[in-house]
Each structure stands twice: as structure tokens, then as C-alpha cells.
Amino acid sequence: MRDQKPHGLNRRTFLSTAGALGGGALAMPIMVSATIPAQAQDCTASVSAHAIPKVAMPTPAPATDAVAKLSAVGLWYTDTGGDGVPVIFLHPATAAGTVWGYQQPVFAAAGYRFIAYSRRSYFGSEAGPAETKATDADDLLELLDSLGIEKFHGVGVAAGGIRLVDFALSNPKRLASMVLACTTGGVTDPEYEKISERLLPEGFAAMPAAFRELSASYRVSNPDGTKAWEAEVERAIPEKRIRLRNKNSITWEGIAGLAMPTLLITGDADLYMPPAVLELFAEHLPHSEKHVIDGAAHSVYWEQPDIFNKLVIGFIKRA
């Protein structure tokens, strides 16, 4: 059931930054490598780290912002509606469902039904009961049913990618494809967890979010964009963040059993998911292709949205 949020949440909630998206054309070319392993494509979207283009926040497409009343909680969502194929965006841990300002109008203009939502305790969504056995995968399934969506393309970034993998393991037939960007994937393999420990030293989580998730090149070349991203982070969690458990134990064996087409993306400056770790995922996902965006870090959707959008839309068209 859709319940309209009071006036403050029905207003468009995407921030403005700087530079022009235009018709979605890339400011720099995409370079594709020739190495293609079995059932997977490898290519690298490349832009000079010394000339990261500044991209303006485009005008949002008309959409409904509301709160879906699920069985135990109300979740905020935004939906451009229409008859287009649904593409649902799952946000990172640092931001909420409002962070997709660079994606919303572009995907709507491409003919897709753009949907994003905030997980429990994030912008516009209720925290829910303090004691619960619910999972984010359960919440997403309920949200889909409330919106009348049977099948969709999922785009998960960072923590949103972990939630998307967890959902896929329980509900593989509901996904037409997956895009996993800059995400550790939540894999519990002991050797993989050791890699993460080596990548992220003690005290890393306490460092400023922009240092952790935006490339140095972006922070230097686009201070206005950095401030706008930090504003999204600032408003993402109004009170205390609620962390729900995964529904599944995420293992390499489980991931290898996922049959839907999957796009893997990271930035070459991503401290959480460097290209070498992306390779591990590609090895375990037989129906995947991978892309590395030069000069970008953990927030490729924001740092280089033209390239990100073109890669994702091109992939969805092929899926």
C-alpha cells in the first residue's frame, strides 16, 4: 500500500551540484579491453584521473515520493512510475535513497521506471521495532509486492550491493539482472575476510566519509561536488542507524549459483573494492562482466555518473 508522506517528504529531495549531464554523453571515451573469459566480458571504462569532468546535477524527472506501509515498518521510496521496466537502486551505508540525483532523470529518460528507497532508519523511513528477526531482504520483497513489481533490474552500491546479493540468494526469480558496484558483497569466506582486514586498517571506519569513499582526484577537482555528497551523508541517518542481519550466509558457493546476468563495477581508487578484489567476484560469477572506472573510488555513481549511467543502461539493455 502506498501512503503519501507529508509535504516535506513529497518535495523533490535531490541536491544540485555542478557541470552538465546533457543527453548523458560521456565527457571522456570508454576503453574496452580484449580479454574475455568464459561467459564473461572484461572491460575498463577509463577517464584521466587528472581531468575528472564536473557534472551538474540534472533536473529530476517527475516522481512520487511516499512511504510504503509494510507489515512492520514504513519505508520511504521514490518512483517515477509508468510502464517502463523497473530498475531499483539500493543505497550505500553512508547515504540514503535520496542520493541518486545523477541517476533518476537519466534512467527515466531512457524509458525505465526508476525506483529508489531508504532502508530502515535512513531518510524518510521508520526504524521499526528494536527487537526483530526481519532482514533487509524481507523488507525489499514486501516493498516489491506493495508496488506490484514481479521482476526488476537491481542496482546495489557498496552496502546496497550486499543487500542485493542477499535478496538474490532468496529470490533469484525476481531479478532480471544485478549491478554490483563497489561492494564487498558480504562474502563470509575466511580468506576473503582476511583480505578486507588487510585493505582497511584499524581506525579506517573513523576517518571522514569523503576520505574513505571519494577519490583524492575527485576531492581536489570538484570541491562543490564533494560538499554536496557530504550533505547527502549528513542527512542520510537522522537518528541511530538500524542494522538488520542478512537472511543468508553469503558464500562463494552461493554466489556461484546465481544465474542472472551480473555487472560488476568498481573504481581503480576504491579502497574497499580494488580491481584485484573485483577479479575474485568475476571468477565466482559465471554470468558476469566487470568494469573498472579510472579515477573513481567507492562512489562511482557520484564521482563519474556519466560513465556509470552509460555502463549500467547498456548492460540492462543486453540483459
Short mmCIF file of C-alpha atoms in Angstrom, two decimals, residues 27-296:
data_model
loop_
_atom_site.label_atom_id
_atom_site.label_comp_id
_atom_site.label_asym_id
_atom_site.label_seq_id
_atom_site.Cartn_x
_atom_site.Cartn_y
_atom_site.Cartn_z
CA ALA A 27 32.94 13.54 -21.31
CA MET A 28 35.69 11.01 -21.97
CA PRO A 29 35.76 7.81 -24.08
CA ILE A 30 35.22 4.28 -22.80
CA MET A 31 38.13 1.94 -23.41
CA VAL A 32 37.35 -1.76 -23.65
CA SER A 33 39.92 -4.48 -23.11
CA ALA A 34 40.08 -7.53 -25.37
CA THR A 35 40.32 -10.21 -22.66
CA ILE A 36 37.03 -12.12 -22.45
CA PRO A 37 36.95 -15.15 -20.11
CA ALA A 38 34.29 -17.84 -20.49
CA GLN A 39 30.77 -16.38 -20.32
CA ALA A 40 32.06 -13.01 -19.11
CA GLN A 41 33.23 -9.78 -20.62
CA ASP A 42 36.04 -7.66 -19.19
CA CYS A 43 36.24 -4.01 -19.99
CA THR A 44 37.53 -0.86 -18.41
CA ALA A 45 35.78 2.49 -18.52
CA SER A 46 38.64 4.93 -18.45
CA VAL A 47 38.89 8.63 -17.79
CA SER A 48 42.02 10.53 -16.86
CA ALA A 49 42.30 10.88 -13.10
CA HIS A 50 43.82 14.32 -13.75
CA ALA A 51 40.81 15.53 -15.76
CA ILE A 52 37.71 14.25 -13.97
CA PRO A 53 34.77 16.02 -15.61
CA LYS A 54 32.47 18.10 -13.45
CA VAL A 55 28.90 17.02 -13.98
CA ALA A 56 25.90 19.11 -12.98
CA MET A 57 23.03 17.55 -11.09
CA PRO A 58 20.29 17.24 -13.73
CA THR A 59 16.72 18.31 -13.16
CA PRO A 60 14.81 15.40 -11.61
CA ALA A 61 12.07 13.66 -13.53
CA PRO A 62 8.52 13.80 -12.11
CA ALA A 63 8.13 11.16 -9.41
CA THR A 64 6.06 10.13 -6.43
CA ASP A 65 7.81 10.29 -3.05
CA ALA A 66 5.89 8.29 -0.48
CA VAL A 67 6.12 5.84 2.41
CA ALA A 68 5.14 2.23 1.78
CA LYS A 69 3.46 0.79 4.86
CA LEU A 70 4.87 -2.71 5.19
CA SER A 71 3.90 -5.26 7.84
CA ALA A 72 6.28 -3.92 10.50
CA VAL A 73 7.73 -0.67 9.18
CA GLY A 74 7.22 2.20 6.77
CA LEU A 75 9.87 2.65 4.09
CA TRP A 76 10.37 5.85 2.11
CA TYR A 77 10.66 5.44 -1.64
CA THR A 78 10.63 7.47 -4.83
CA ASP A 79 9.08 6.12 -8.02
CA THR A 80 8.90 7.69 -11.49
CA GLY A 81 6.08 5.27 -12.36
CA GLY A 82 4.99 4.47 -15.89
CA ASP A 83 5.14 1.31 -17.96
CA GLY A 84 8.93 1.07 -18.19
CA VAL A 85 10.90 -1.88 -16.87
CA PRO A 86 11.58 -1.27 -13.15
CA VAL A 87 15.15 -0.54 -12.06
CA ILE A 88 15.54 -0.43 -8.27
CA PHE A 89 18.53 1.27 -6.63
CA LEU A 90 19.89 0.12 -3.26
CA HIS A 91 21.91 2.81 -1.49
CA PRO A 92 25.30 2.57 0.26
CA ALA A 93 25.65 2.65 4.06
CA THR A 94 26.75 6.28 4.09
CA ALA A 95 23.80 7.65 2.10
CA ALA A 96 20.06 7.12 1.75
CA GLY A 97 17.57 6.67 -1.07
CA THR A 98 17.90 10.35 -1.98
CA VAL A 99 21.48 10.01 -3.24
CA TRP A 100 20.59 9.02 -6.82
CA GLY A 101 20.13 12.52 -8.26
CA TYR A 102 22.57 11.78 -11.08
CA GLN A 103 20.71 8.58 -11.99
CA GLN A 104 16.99 9.31 -11.55
CA PRO A 105 16.34 11.56 -14.58
CA VAL A 106 18.75 9.68 -16.83
CA PHE A 107 17.12 6.28 -16.27
CA ALA A 108 13.64 7.79 -16.55
CA ALA A 109 14.61 9.45 -19.85
CA ALA A 110 15.90 6.10 -21.09
CA GLY A 111 12.42 4.65 -20.60
CA TYR A 112 12.88 2.85 -17.28
CA ARG A 113 10.75 3.04 -14.16
CA PHE A 114 13.25 4.39 -11.65
CA ILE A 115 12.70 3.37 -8.03
CA ALA A 116 14.91 4.03 -5.01
CA TYR A 117 14.13 3.56 -1.35
CA SER A 118 15.68 4.10 2.08
CA ARG A 119 16.32 1.14 4.34
CA ARG A 120 15.18 1.19 7.95
CA SER A 121 16.27 4.28 9.93
CA TYR A 122 17.52 6.08 6.81
CA PHE A 123 15.99 9.27 5.39
CA GLY A 124 12.20 9.15 5.47
CA SER A 125 11.97 5.52 6.65
CA GLU A 126 10.95 4.31 10.06
CA ALA A 127 13.43 2.49 12.30
CA GLY A 128 10.95 -0.26 13.15
CA PRO A 129 10.93 -2.42 16.28
CA ALA A 130 14.12 -2.53 18.34
CA GLU A 131 13.94 -6.33 18.56
CA THR A 132 13.27 -8.00 15.23
CA LYS A 133 14.17 -11.02 13.16
CA ALA A 134 13.44 -9.13 9.96
CA THR A 135 16.04 -8.68 7.22
CA ASP A 136 16.56 -6.09 4.52
CA ALA A 137 15.81 -8.84 2.00
CA ASP A 138 12.40 -9.32 3.63
CA ASP A 139 11.73 -5.59 3.51
CA LEU A 140 12.64 -5.36 -0.17
CA LEU A 141 10.38 -8.30 -1.03
CA GLU A 142 7.48 -6.62 0.78
CA LEU A 143 8.20 -3.33 -0.96
CA LEU A 144 8.14 -5.05 -4.35
CA ASP A 145 4.80 -6.66 -3.61
CA SER A 146 3.33 -3.38 -2.34
CA LEU A 147 4.34 -1.68 -5.61
CA GLY A 148 3.08 -4.55 -7.76
CA ILE A 149 6.52 -5.39 -9.15
CA GLU A 150 7.17 -9.00 -10.09
CA LYS A 151 10.63 -8.68 -11.68
CA PHE A 152 13.21 -5.91 -11.77
CA HIS A 153 16.78 -4.95 -12.51
CA GLY A 154 18.65 -4.29 -9.26
CA VAL A 155 21.48 -1.79 -8.80
CA GLY A 156 23.29 -2.09 -5.47
CA VAL A 157 26.21 0.11 -4.46
CA ALA A 158 28.51 -0.73 -1.53
CA ALA A 159 26.28 -1.91 1.36
CA GLY A 160 23.37 -1.84 -1.07
CA GLY A 161 25.21 -4.46 -3.11
CA ILE A 162 25.41 -6.74 -0.08
CA ARG A 163 21.64 -6.40 0.40
CA LEU A 164 21.04 -7.10 -3.27
CA VAL A 165 23.15 -10.29 -3.17
CA ASP A 166 21.29 -11.42 -0.05
CA PHE A 167 17.96 -10.78 -1.77
CA ALA A 168 19.10 -12.61 -4.90
CA LEU A 169 20.04 -15.72 -2.93
CA SER A 170 16.50 -15.95 -1.53
CA ASN A 171 14.54 -14.61 -4.50
CA PRO A 172 16.53 -15.25 -7.70
CA LYS A 173 13.46 -15.32 -9.94
CA ARG A 174 12.53 -11.76 -9.00
CA LEU A 175 15.72 -10.34 -10.54
CA ALA A 176 16.17 -9.79 -14.26
CA SER A 177 19.77 -8.74 -13.62
CA MET A 178 22.08 -7.38 -10.95
CA VAL A 179 24.54 -4.50 -10.90
CA LEU A 180 27.00 -4.75 -8.02
CA ALA A 181 29.13 -1.63 -7.70
CA CYS A 182 31.96 -1.03 -5.26
CA THR A 183 30.68 -3.70 -2.89
CA THR A 184 32.45 -6.27 -0.77
CA GLY A 185 29.41 -8.44 -1.37
CA GLY A 186 29.17 -9.62 2.23
CA VAL A 187 31.10 -12.81 1.47
CA THR A 188 31.95 -14.68 4.69
CA ASP A 189 34.79 -16.81 3.31
CA PRO A 190 37.62 -16.62 5.92
CA GLU A 191 40.36 -15.93 3.37
CA TYR A 192 38.28 -13.19 1.78
CA GLU A 193 37.65 -11.60 5.18
CA LYS A 194 41.40 -11.55 5.77
CA ILE A 195 41.82 -9.60 2.53
CA SER A 196 39.34 -7.00 3.77
CA GLU A 197 41.22 -6.73 7.05
CA ARG A 198 44.46 -6.06 5.20
CA LEU A 199 42.83 -3.45 2.98
CA LEU A 200 41.16 -1.47 5.77
CA PRO A 201 43.48 -0.79 8.73
CA GLU A 202 42.33 -0.24 12.29
CA GLY A 203 40.73 3.17 12.66
CA PHE A 204 39.72 3.37 8.99
CA ALA A 205 35.99 3.49 9.79
CA ALA A 206 36.53 6.56 11.98
CA MET A 207 38.08 8.56 9.14
CA PRO A 208 35.93 11.15 7.33
CA ALA A 209 33.45 9.61 4.92
CA ALA A 210 34.71 11.68 1.99
CA PHE A 211 38.25 10.37 2.56
CA ARG A 212 37.01 6.78 2.68
CA GLU A 213 34.63 6.92 -0.28
CA LEU A 214 35.64 9.68 -2.73
CA SER A 215 38.87 9.59 -4.70
CA ALA A 216 41.56 12.14 -3.95
CA SER A 217 41.36 13.30 -7.57
CA TYR A 218 37.63 13.96 -7.22
CA ARG A 219 38.01 15.82 -3.93
CA VAL A 220 40.69 18.05 -5.44
CA SER A 221 38.99 18.70 -8.78
CA ASN A 222 35.41 19.02 -7.56
CA PRO A 223 35.12 20.60 -4.09
CA ASP A 224 31.49 21.61 -4.74
CA GLY A 225 30.57 18.05 -5.68
CA THR A 226 32.36 16.82 -2.57
CA LYS A 227 30.35 19.19 -0.36
CA ALA A 228 27.10 18.10 -2.00
CA TRP A 229 27.96 14.44 -1.40
CA GLU A 230 28.84 15.20 2.22
CA ALA A 231 25.46 16.90 2.60
CA GLU A 232 23.79 13.69 1.41
CA VAL A 233 25.77 11.75 4.00
CA GLU A 234 24.87 14.25 6.71
CA ARG A 235 21.12 13.86 6.24
CA ALA A 236 21.08 10.14 5.46
CA ILE A 237 20.60 8.88 9.03
CA PRO A 238 18.56 11.33 11.15
CA GLU A 239 18.99 9.36 14.37
CA LYS A 240 20.52 5.95 15.09
CA ARG A 241 21.26 3.58 12.23
CA ILE A 242 19.45 0.26 12.37
CA ARG A 243 21.44 -2.70 11.07
CA LEU A 244 19.48 -5.80 10.16
CA ARG A 245 21.05 -9.20 9.81
CA ASN A 246 21.44 -10.91 6.44
CA LYS A 247 18.84 -13.50 5.56
CA ASN A 248 21.53 -15.80 4.11
CA SER A 249 25.11 -16.71 4.80
CA ILE A 250 26.79 -15.26 1.71
CA THR A 251 29.43 -17.66 0.39
CA TRP A 252 31.38 -18.08 -2.83
CA GLU A 253 29.45 -21.29 -3.45
CA GLY A 254 26.14 -19.48 -3.09
CA ILE A 255 27.20 -16.61 -5.35
CA ALA A 256 28.40 -19.05 -8.00
CA GLY A 257 24.86 -20.45 -8.17
CA LEU A 258 23.31 -17.12 -9.18
CA ALA A 259 22.31 -17.38 -12.83
CA MET A 260 21.07 -13.85 -13.58
CA PRO A 261 23.32 -11.57 -15.67
CA THR A 262 25.53 -9.53 -13.36
CA LEU A 263 27.53 -6.38 -13.92
CA LEU A 264 30.47 -5.74 -11.59
CA ILE A 265 31.81 -2.21 -11.30
CA THR A 266 34.48 -0.58 -9.17
CA GLY A 267 36.77 2.41 -9.28
CA ASP A 268 40.50 1.95 -9.57
CA ALA A 269 40.86 4.13 -6.43
CA ASP A 270 38.27 2.23 -4.37
CA LEU A 271 39.85 1.40 -1.01
CA TYR A 272 37.20 -1.23 -0.19
CA MET A 273 36.96 -2.95 -3.57
CA PRO A 274 40.16 -2.50 -5.61
CA PRO A 275 40.23 -4.10 -9.07
CA ALA A 276 42.09 -7.17 -7.78
CA VAL A 277 39.18 -7.96 -5.44
CA LEU A 278 36.70 -7.38 -8.24
CA GLU A 279 38.51 -10.16 -10.08
CA LEU A 280 37.61 -12.57 -7.27
CA PHE A 281 33.93 -11.85 -7.78
CA ALA A 282 34.21 -12.23 -11.53
CA GLU A 283 35.81 -15.64 -11.03
CA HIS A 284 32.85 -16.81 -8.95
CA LEU A 285 30.06 -15.29 -11.04
CA PRO A 286 29.83 -17.23 -14.32
CA HIS A 287 27.36 -14.80 -15.92
CA SER A 288 29.17 -11.58 -15.15
CA GLU A 289 31.12 -8.82 -16.80
CA LYS A 290 33.36 -6.37 -14.99
CA HIS A 291 34.31 -2.75 -15.46
CA VAL A 292 36.88 -0.57 -13.71
CA ILE A 293 36.41 3.21 -13.82
CA ASP A 294 39.69 5.08 -13.63
CA GLY A 295 39.98 7.99 -11.22
CA ALA A 296 36.96 6.92 -9.16
#
